[in-house]
Amino acid sequence: HIINAAYKLFNKDCNLNIDITNLWATIYPNKSYVPEHIHNNSLYSGVFYVKTSANCGNIVFKDPSYIAKSMSSMMNNSFPSVDTVYTQEVSDGLMVLFPSWLPHSTQPNDSEEDRIIISFNLDFY
């Protein structure tokens, strides 16, 4: 499923082979979350949501250029210096693909149900 979805998304622009280089499953019980991080040594990463519930913790992406924006704000007050954050609501069966260098985290699981995911990294050759 992961490889097929990646081919549909990426092979429109290139004719490369896609491999899953890492794959792991994680169970997040009540109050657990993932701190902000990136995935080194991969081009794209993703997560497949096996089991979710209301308030189980959405995935949050952060624009890494906020550092440069905050440094330049002293010179140009009209340039936004706040970080740009995108929160993706999660649901059963959702798969999210994103560049591995993009900082991301999850909100805490505030439900009484476990959130179950399969995460992975992709490379192209």
Short mmCIF file of N, CA, C and O in Angstrom, two decimals:
data_model
loop_
_atom_site.label_atom_id
_atom_site.label_comp_id
_atom_site.label_asym_id
_atom_site.label_seq_id
_atom_site.Cartn_x
_atom_site.Cartn_y
_atom_site.Cartn_z
N HIS A 1 0.83 -1.19 0.00
CA HIS A 1 0.00 0.00 0.00
C HIS A 1 0.87 1.26 0.00
O HIS A 1 0.60 2.22 -0.71
N ILE A 2 1.91 1.26 0.84
CA ILE A 2 2.79 2.43 0.95
C ILE A 2 3.50 2.71 -0.37
O ILE A 2 3.49 3.83 -0.88
N ILE A 3 4.09 1.68 -0.94
CA ILE A 3 4.82 1.84 -2.21
C ILE A 3 3.87 2.27 -3.33
O ILE A 3 4.19 3.17 -4.11
N ASN A 4 2.70 1.66 -3.41
CA ASN A 4 1.74 2.04 -4.45
C ASN A 4 1.32 3.50 -4.33
O ASN A 4 1.24 4.22 -5.33
N ALA A 5 1.05 3.96 -3.12
CA ALA A 5 0.66 5.36 -2.91
C ALA A 5 1.81 6.29 -3.28
O ALA A 5 1.60 7.33 -3.90
N ALA A 6 3.02 5.92 -2.92
CA ALA A 6 4.18 6.76 -3.24
C ALA A 6 4.39 6.84 -4.74
O ALA A 6 4.67 7.92 -5.27
N TYR A 7 4.24 5.74 -5.44
CA TYR A 7 4.38 5.77 -6.91
C TYR A 7 3.32 6.67 -7.54
O TYR A 7 3.61 7.44 -8.45
N LYS A 8 2.09 6.59 -7.05
CA LYS A 8 1.03 7.44 -7.60
C LYS A 8 1.35 8.91 -7.38
O LYS A 8 1.09 9.75 -8.24
N LEU A 9 1.92 9.24 -6.25
CA LEU A 9 2.21 10.63 -5.93
C LEU A 9 3.47 11.12 -6.63
O LEU A 9 3.46 12.20 -7.23
N PHE A 10 4.54 10.34 -6.61
CA PHE A 10 5.83 10.84 -7.07
C PHE A 10 6.17 10.52 -8.52
O PHE A 10 6.92 11.25 -9.14
N ASN A 11 5.66 9.46 -9.08
CA ASN A 11 6.06 9.09 -10.43
C ASN A 11 5.42 9.95 -11.51
O ASN A 11 5.69 9.78 -12.68
N LYS A 12 4.58 10.87 -11.13
CA LYS A 12 4.07 11.84 -12.10
C LYS A 12 5.21 12.72 -12.59
O LYS A 12 5.21 13.18 -13.72
N ASP A 13 6.20 12.97 -11.73
CA ASP A 13 7.29 13.88 -12.04
C ASP A 13 8.60 13.18 -12.38
O ASP A 13 9.48 13.79 -12.95
N CYS A 14 8.76 11.96 -11.99
CA CYS A 14 10.02 11.26 -12.24
C CYS A 14 9.76 9.77 -12.42
O CYS A 14 8.73 9.25 -12.03
N ASN A 15 10.72 9.11 -13.01
CA ASN A 15 10.59 7.68 -13.25
C ASN A 15 11.67 6.95 -12.45
O ASN A 15 12.60 6.40 -13.00
N LEU A 16 11.55 6.97 -11.14
CA LEU A 16 12.52 6.36 -10.25
C LEU A 16 11.90 5.21 -9.49
O LEU A 16 10.69 5.14 -9.33
N ASN A 17 12.76 4.33 -9.00
CA ASN A 17 12.30 3.27 -8.11
C ASN A 17 12.20 3.82 -6.70
O ASN A 17 13.01 4.66 -6.30
N ILE A 18 11.25 3.34 -5.96
CA ILE A 18 11.03 3.78 -4.58
C ILE A 18 11.18 2.59 -3.65
O ILE A 18 10.62 1.52 -3.91
N ASP A 19 11.95 2.78 -2.60
CA ASP A 19 12.14 1.73 -1.59
C ASP A 19 11.78 2.24 -0.21
O ASP A 19 12.03 3.41 0.11
N ILE A 20 11.24 1.36 0.61
CA ILE A 20 11.05 1.64 2.03
C ILE A 20 12.37 1.29 2.71
O ILE A 20 12.80 0.14 2.66
N THR A 21 13.02 2.28 3.31
CA THR A 21 14.32 2.02 3.95
C THR A 21 14.19 1.73 5.43
O THR A 21 15.06 1.10 6.01
N ASN A 22 13.14 2.22 6.06
CA ASN A 22 12.85 1.94 7.47
C ASN A 22 11.35 1.86 7.62
O ASN A 22 10.62 2.59 6.95
N LEU A 23 10.90 1.00 8.54
CA LEU A 23 9.47 0.84 8.78
C LEU A 23 9.30 0.40 10.23
O LEU A 23 9.99 -0.52 10.68
N TRP A 24 8.43 1.09 10.96
CA TRP A 24 8.21 0.70 12.35
C TRP A 24 6.78 1.01 12.76
O TRP A 24 6.14 1.89 12.20
N ALA A 25 6.28 0.26 13.70
CA ALA A 25 4.94 0.46 14.23
C ALA A 25 5.06 0.97 15.67
O ALA A 25 5.97 0.58 16.40
N THR A 26 4.14 1.86 16.04
CA THR A 26 4.18 2.45 17.37
C THR A 26 2.77 2.57 17.92
O THR A 26 1.84 2.90 17.20
N ILE A 27 2.63 2.28 19.21
CA ILE A 27 1.37 2.45 19.92
C ILE A 27 1.55 3.59 20.91
O ILE A 27 2.48 3.58 21.73
N TYR A 28 0.66 4.59 20.82
CA TYR A 28 0.71 5.75 21.71
C TYR A 28 -0.49 5.73 22.63
O TYR A 28 -1.60 6.04 22.22
N PRO A 29 -0.29 5.38 23.91
CA PRO A 29 -1.40 5.40 24.86
C PRO A 29 -1.73 6.83 25.31
O PRO A 29 -1.09 7.80 24.89
N ASN A 30 -2.69 6.95 26.17
CA ASN A 30 -3.13 8.23 26.71
C ASN A 30 -1.94 9.06 27.20
O ASN A 30 -1.05 8.55 27.85
N LYS A 31 -1.95 10.33 26.84
CA LYS A 31 -0.97 11.36 27.22
C LYS A 31 0.37 11.24 26.50
O LYS A 31 1.27 12.06 26.73
N SER A 32 0.57 10.26 25.65
CA SER A 32 1.84 10.15 24.94
C SER A 32 1.83 11.01 23.68
O SER A 32 0.78 11.34 23.14
N TYR A 33 3.01 11.39 23.24
CA TYR A 33 3.17 12.25 22.07
C TYR A 33 4.58 12.07 21.51
O TYR A 33 5.43 11.43 22.14
N VAL A 34 4.82 12.67 20.36
CA VAL A 34 6.15 12.63 19.73
C VAL A 34 6.69 14.05 19.71
O VAL A 34 6.05 14.95 19.16
N PRO A 35 7.87 14.29 20.30
CA PRO A 35 8.44 15.63 20.24
C PRO A 35 8.91 15.97 18.82
O PRO A 35 9.08 15.09 17.98
N GLU A 36 9.15 17.25 18.57
CA GLU A 36 9.57 17.69 17.25
C GLU A 36 10.88 17.02 16.83
O GLU A 36 11.82 16.93 17.63
N HIS A 37 10.93 16.57 15.57
CA HIS A 37 12.11 15.91 15.04
C HIS A 37 12.07 15.90 13.51
O HIS A 37 11.06 16.29 12.92
N ILE A 38 13.15 15.45 12.90
CA ILE A 38 13.21 15.20 11.46
C ILE A 38 13.73 13.78 11.27
O ILE A 38 14.14 13.13 12.23
N HIS A 39 13.73 13.31 10.02
CA HIS A 39 14.26 11.98 9.71
C HIS A 39 15.50 12.16 8.83
O HIS A 39 15.38 12.47 7.64
N ASN A 40 16.67 11.98 9.41
CA ASN A 40 17.92 12.10 8.66
C ASN A 40 18.09 10.95 7.68
O ASN A 40 17.54 9.87 7.88
N ASN A 41 18.87 11.18 6.65
CA ASN A 41 19.28 10.16 5.69
C ASN A 41 18.13 9.55 4.89
O ASN A 41 18.21 8.39 4.48
N SER A 42 17.08 10.28 4.67
CA SER A 42 15.98 9.85 3.82
C SER A 42 15.48 11.06 3.03
O SER A 42 15.71 12.20 3.43
N LEU A 43 14.81 10.79 1.93
CA LEU A 43 14.24 11.88 1.15
C LEU A 43 12.82 12.21 1.60
O LEU A 43 12.47 13.36 1.76
N TYR A 44 12.01 11.17 1.77
CA TYR A 44 10.64 11.36 2.22
C TYR A 44 10.34 10.41 3.37
O TYR A 44 10.93 9.34 3.48
N SER A 45 9.41 10.82 4.19
CA SER A 45 8.95 10.00 5.31
C SER A 45 7.43 9.99 5.29
O SER A 45 6.80 10.76 4.57
N GLY A 46 6.87 9.11 6.08
CA GLY A 46 5.43 9.04 6.11
C GLY A 46 4.92 8.32 7.34
O GLY A 46 5.67 7.69 8.09
N VAL A 47 3.61 8.42 7.50
CA VAL A 47 2.93 7.74 8.59
C VAL A 47 1.58 7.25 8.09
O VAL A 47 0.89 7.96 7.34
N PHE A 48 1.24 6.03 8.46
CA PHE A 48 -0.06 5.45 8.15
C PHE A 48 -0.79 5.24 9.47
O PHE A 48 -0.24 4.63 10.40
N TYR A 49 -2.00 5.78 9.56
CA TYR A 49 -2.76 5.71 10.81
C TYR A 49 -3.64 4.47 10.81
O TYR A 49 -4.61 4.38 10.07
N VAL A 50 -3.27 3.52 11.64
CA VAL A 50 -3.99 2.25 11.75
C VAL A 50 -5.22 2.41 12.63
O VAL A 50 -6.31 1.96 12.28
N LYS A 51 -5.03 3.07 13.79
CA LYS A 51 -6.14 3.24 14.73
C LYS A 51 -6.07 4.64 15.34
O LYS A 51 -5.04 5.03 15.91
N THR A 52 -7.17 5.37 15.22
CA THR A 52 -7.26 6.71 15.79
C THR A 52 -8.60 6.85 16.50
O THR A 52 -9.49 6.02 16.34
N SER A 53 -8.70 7.90 17.27
CA SER A 53 -9.97 8.26 17.90
C SER A 53 -9.97 9.78 18.09
O SER A 53 -8.94 10.43 17.90
N ALA A 54 -11.09 10.33 18.45
CA ALA A 54 -11.16 11.77 18.68
C ALA A 54 -10.14 12.17 19.75
O ALA A 54 -9.98 11.47 20.75
N ASN A 55 -9.41 13.25 19.50
CA ASN A 55 -8.42 13.79 20.44
C ASN A 55 -7.23 12.87 20.69
O ASN A 55 -6.62 12.94 21.75
N CYS A 56 -6.91 12.03 19.71
CA CYS A 56 -5.79 11.11 19.90
C CYS A 56 -4.44 11.74 19.57
O CYS A 56 -3.41 11.10 19.76
N GLY A 57 -4.43 12.98 19.08
CA GLY A 57 -3.17 13.66 18.79
C GLY A 57 -2.90 13.76 17.31
O GLY A 57 -2.55 12.78 16.67
N ASN A 58 -3.09 14.94 16.75
CA ASN A 58 -2.83 15.17 15.33
C ASN A 58 -1.33 15.35 15.08
O ASN A 58 -0.57 15.62 16.00
N ILE A 59 -0.93 15.22 13.82
CA ILE A 59 0.47 15.46 13.45
C ILE A 59 0.62 16.94 13.09
O ILE A 59 -0.27 17.53 12.48
N VAL A 60 1.74 17.53 13.51
CA VAL A 60 1.99 18.95 13.34
C VAL A 60 3.30 19.14 12.58
O VAL A 60 4.33 18.57 12.96
N PHE A 61 3.26 19.94 11.52
CA PHE A 61 4.44 20.25 10.71
C PHE A 61 4.83 21.70 10.94
O PHE A 61 3.97 22.57 11.05
N LYS A 62 6.14 21.96 10.97
CA LYS A 62 6.63 23.31 11.24
C LYS A 62 7.58 23.74 10.11
O LYS A 62 8.50 23.01 9.76
N ASP A 63 7.33 24.91 9.58
CA ASP A 63 8.19 25.48 8.54
C ASP A 63 9.56 25.79 9.15
O ASP A 63 9.66 26.61 10.06
N PRO A 64 10.62 25.13 8.66
CA PRO A 64 11.94 25.35 9.28
C PRO A 64 12.54 26.72 8.97
O PRO A 64 13.51 27.12 9.61
N SER A 65 11.97 27.46 8.04
CA SER A 65 12.53 28.76 7.71
C SER A 65 12.20 29.83 8.75
O SER A 65 12.63 30.98 8.62
N TYR A 66 11.44 29.47 9.79
CA TYR A 66 11.10 30.46 10.81
C TYR A 66 12.36 31.02 11.48
O TYR A 66 12.37 32.16 11.93
N ILE A 67 13.43 30.24 11.50
CA ILE A 67 14.68 30.72 12.11
C ILE A 67 15.22 31.90 11.31
O ILE A 67 15.54 32.95 11.86
N ALA A 68 15.30 31.73 9.99
CA ALA A 68 15.79 32.82 9.14
C ALA A 68 14.83 34.01 9.19
O ALA A 68 15.26 35.17 9.20
N LYS A 69 13.54 33.73 9.23
CA LYS A 69 12.56 34.81 9.29
C LYS A 69 12.72 35.63 10.57
O LYS A 69 12.62 36.85 10.55
N SER A 70 12.97 34.98 11.68
CA SER A 70 13.11 35.70 12.94
C SER A 70 14.40 36.52 12.97
O SER A 70 14.45 37.59 13.56
N MET A 71 15.44 36.04 12.29
CA MET A 71 16.70 36.78 12.24
C MET A 71 16.58 38.02 11.37
O MET A 71 17.16 39.06 11.67
N SER A 72 15.80 37.93 10.30
CA SER A 72 15.69 39.07 9.39
C SER A 72 14.62 40.07 9.83
O SER A 72 14.53 41.15 9.28
N SER A 73 13.83 39.73 10.82
CA SER A 73 12.74 40.63 11.23
C SER A 73 13.24 41.93 11.83
O SER A 73 12.53 42.93 11.82
N MET A 74 14.46 41.96 12.33
CA MET A 74 15.00 43.21 12.89
C MET A 74 15.28 44.22 11.77
O MET A 74 15.24 45.41 11.99
N MET A 75 15.55 43.71 10.58
CA MET A 75 15.86 44.59 9.46
C MET A 75 14.60 45.02 8.71
O MET A 75 14.54 46.08 8.13
N ASN A 76 13.59 44.16 8.73
CA ASN A 76 12.38 44.44 7.96
C ASN A 76 11.17 44.02 8.80
O ASN A 76 10.84 42.85 8.85
N ASN A 77 10.55 44.97 9.45
CA ASN A 77 9.45 44.66 10.36
C ASN A 77 8.21 44.11 9.66
O ASN A 77 7.33 43.56 10.30
N SER A 78 8.13 44.25 8.33
CA SER A 78 6.96 43.74 7.62
C SER A 78 7.07 42.25 7.31
O SER A 78 6.11 41.62 6.91
N PHE A 79 8.27 41.69 7.50
CA PHE A 79 8.48 40.26 7.21
C PHE A 79 7.99 39.45 8.40
O PHE A 79 8.35 39.75 9.54
N PRO A 80 7.16 38.42 8.18
CA PRO A 80 6.64 37.67 9.33
C PRO A 80 7.75 36.92 10.06
O PRO A 80 8.58 36.27 9.44
N SER A 81 7.77 37.04 11.37
CA SER A 81 8.81 36.38 12.16
C SER A 81 8.25 35.24 13.01
O SER A 81 8.97 34.64 13.79
N VAL A 82 6.98 34.95 12.88
CA VAL A 82 6.41 33.84 13.63
C VAL A 82 6.52 32.57 12.81
O VAL A 82 6.54 32.60 11.58
N ASP A 83 6.63 31.46 13.49
CA ASP A 83 6.75 30.20 12.77
C ASP A 83 5.41 29.81 12.15
O ASP A 83 4.35 30.13 12.67
N THR A 84 5.49 29.15 11.02
CA THR A 84 4.31 28.68 10.32
C THR A 84 4.12 27.21 10.67
O THR A 84 5.03 26.40 10.50
N VAL A 85 2.94 26.89 11.17
CA VAL A 85 2.64 25.53 11.63
C VAL A 85 1.40 25.04 10.89
O VAL A 85 0.44 25.79 10.70
N TYR A 86 1.45 23.78 10.47
CA TYR A 86 0.29 23.15 9.83
C TYR A 86 -0.06 21.91 10.64
O TYR A 86 0.79 21.05 10.88
N THR A 87 -1.30 21.81 11.06
CA THR A 87 -1.77 20.65 11.82
C THR A 87 -2.68 19.82 10.93
O THR A 87 -3.67 20.32 10.40
N GLN A 88 -2.32 18.54 10.78
CA GLN A 88 -3.11 17.60 9.98
C GLN A 88 -3.96 16.75 10.92
O GLN A 88 -3.42 16.03 11.77
N GLU A 89 -5.27 16.84 10.77
CA GLU A 89 -6.16 15.99 11.55
C GLU A 89 -5.98 14.55 11.07
O GLU A 89 -5.91 14.29 9.88
N VAL A 90 -5.92 13.61 12.00
CA VAL A 90 -5.68 12.21 11.65
C VAL A 90 -6.97 11.40 11.73
O VAL A 90 -7.91 11.76 12.43
N SER A 91 -6.98 10.30 10.96
CA SER A 91 -8.12 9.39 10.96
C SER A 91 -7.65 8.01 10.52
O SER A 91 -6.58 7.87 9.90
N ASP A 92 -8.42 7.00 10.83
CA ASP A 92 -8.08 5.63 10.43
C ASP A 92 -7.88 5.56 8.93
O ASP A 92 -8.68 6.09 8.15
N GLY A 93 -6.79 4.92 8.51
CA GLY A 93 -6.52 4.72 7.09
C GLY A 93 -5.83 5.88 6.40
O GLY A 93 -5.46 5.76 5.23
N LEU A 94 -5.62 7.00 7.08
CA LEU A 94 -4.94 8.14 6.49
C LEU A 94 -3.45 7.84 6.37
O LEU A 94 -2.83 7.32 7.30
N MET A 95 -2.86 8.17 5.21
CA MET A 95 -1.41 8.10 5.06
C MET A 95 -0.92 9.49 4.68
O MET A 95 -1.46 10.11 3.78
N VAL A 96 0.09 9.96 5.39
CA VAL A 96 0.67 11.28 5.15
C VAL A 96 2.12 11.09 4.73
O VAL A 96 2.89 10.43 5.43
N LEU A 97 2.49 11.66 3.57
CA LEU A 97 3.87 11.66 3.08
C LEU A 97 4.41 13.07 3.16
O LEU A 97 3.68 14.03 2.85
N PHE A 98 5.69 13.22 3.55
CA PHE A 98 6.27 14.55 3.70
C PHE A 98 7.79 14.47 3.54
O PHE A 98 8.38 13.40 3.75
N PRO A 99 8.44 15.59 3.16
CA PRO A 99 9.89 15.58 3.07
C PRO A 99 10.51 15.27 4.44
O PRO A 99 10.07 15.79 5.46
N SER A 100 11.52 14.43 4.44
CA SER A 100 12.13 13.99 5.71
C SER A 100 12.75 15.13 6.51
O SER A 100 12.88 15.03 7.72
N TRP A 101 13.14 16.22 5.83
CA TRP A 101 13.76 17.35 6.51
C TRP A 101 12.75 18.25 7.21
O TRP A 101 13.13 19.17 7.94
N LEU A 102 11.47 18.01 6.99
CA LEU A 102 10.43 18.88 7.55
C LEU A 102 10.20 18.56 9.03
O LEU A 102 9.79 17.44 9.37
N PRO A 103 10.46 19.50 9.94
CA PRO A 103 10.23 19.24 11.36
C PRO A 103 8.76 18.91 11.63
O PRO A 103 7.86 19.56 11.11
N HIS A 104 8.55 17.89 12.45
CA HIS A 104 7.18 17.47 12.77
C HIS A 104 7.13 16.89 14.18
O HIS A 104 8.15 16.50 14.74
N SER A 105 5.93 16.87 14.71
CA SER A 105 5.67 16.36 16.06
C SER A 105 4.22 15.92 16.10
O SER A 105 3.50 16.04 15.12
N THR A 106 3.80 15.41 17.26
CA THR A 106 2.37 15.12 17.43
C THR A 106 1.87 15.80 18.69
O THR A 106 2.62 16.07 19.63
N GLN A 107 0.59 16.06 18.68
CA GLN A 107 -0.06 16.56 19.88
C GLN A 107 -0.25 15.37 20.84
O GLN A 107 -0.28 14.22 20.40
N PRO A 108 -0.37 15.63 22.12
CA PRO A 108 -0.59 14.53 23.07
C PRO A 108 -1.90 13.78 22.78
O PRO A 108 -2.88 14.37 22.32
N ASN A 109 -1.87 12.50 23.05
CA ASN A 109 -3.07 11.68 22.92
C ASN A 109 -3.95 11.96 24.14
O ASN A 109 -3.67 11.50 25.24
N ASP A 110 -5.00 12.73 23.95
CA ASP A 110 -5.91 13.07 25.04
C ASP A 110 -7.14 12.17 25.07
O ASP A 110 -8.14 12.49 25.72
N SER A 111 -7.08 11.06 24.37
CA SER A 111 -8.20 10.11 24.40
C SER A 111 -7.83 8.95 25.32
O SER A 111 -6.68 8.81 25.74
N GLU A 112 -8.77 8.12 25.60
CA GLU A 112 -8.52 6.93 26.41
C GLU A 112 -8.14 5.73 25.54
O GLU A 112 -7.84 4.65 26.05
N GLU A 113 -8.17 5.91 24.22
CA GLU A 113 -7.83 4.85 23.27
C GLU A 113 -6.39 5.02 22.78
O GLU A 113 -5.90 6.14 22.67
N ASP A 114 -5.73 3.92 22.45
CA ASP A 114 -4.40 3.98 21.87
C ASP A 114 -4.47 4.52 20.45
O ASP A 114 -5.41 4.22 19.70
N ARG A 115 -3.47 5.31 20.07
CA ARG A 115 -3.27 5.69 18.67
C ARG A 115 -2.21 4.73 18.14
O ARG A 115 -1.13 4.60 18.73
N ILE A 116 -2.50 4.06 17.03
CA ILE A 116 -1.57 3.08 16.46
C ILE A 116 -1.18 3.55 15.07
O ILE A 116 -2.05 3.82 14.24
N ILE A 117 0.12 3.62 14.83
CA ILE A 117 0.62 4.10 13.55
C ILE A 117 1.70 3.17 12.99
O ILE A 117 2.33 2.42 13.75
N ILE A 118 1.92 3.26 11.70
CA ILE A 118 3.08 2.66 11.05
C ILE A 118 3.82 3.81 10.38
O ILE A 118 3.25 4.52 9.55
N SER A 119 5.06 4.02 10.77
CA SER A 119 5.89 5.09 10.19
C SER A 119 6.93 4.47 9.28
O SER A 119 7.31 3.31 9.45
N PHE A 120 7.43 5.27 8.35
CA PHE A 120 8.39 4.74 7.37
C PHE A 120 9.18 5.87 6.73
O PHE A 120 8.79 7.04 6.78
N ASN A 121 10.32 5.49 6.15
CA ASN A 121 11.13 6.38 5.35
C ASN A 121 11.26 5.80 3.96
O ASN A 121 11.32 4.58 3.78
N LEU A 122 11.28 6.69 2.97
CA LEU A 122 11.39 6.29 1.57
C LEU A 122 12.64 6.87 0.94
O LEU A 122 13.03 8.00 1.25
N ASP A 123 13.24 6.09 0.05
CA ASP A 123 14.34 6.59 -0.77
C ASP A 123 14.08 6.26 -2.21
O ASP A 123 13.30 5.34 -2.53
N PHE A 124 14.71 6.98 -3.10
CA PHE A 124 14.50 6.86 -4.54
C PHE A 124 15.83 6.53 -5.19
O PHE A 124 16.87 7.02 -4.79
N TYR A 125 15.78 5.69 -6.22
CA TYR A 125 17.00 5.37 -6.97
C TYR A 125 16.68 5.11 -8.43
O TYR A 125 15.56 4.96 -8.81
#
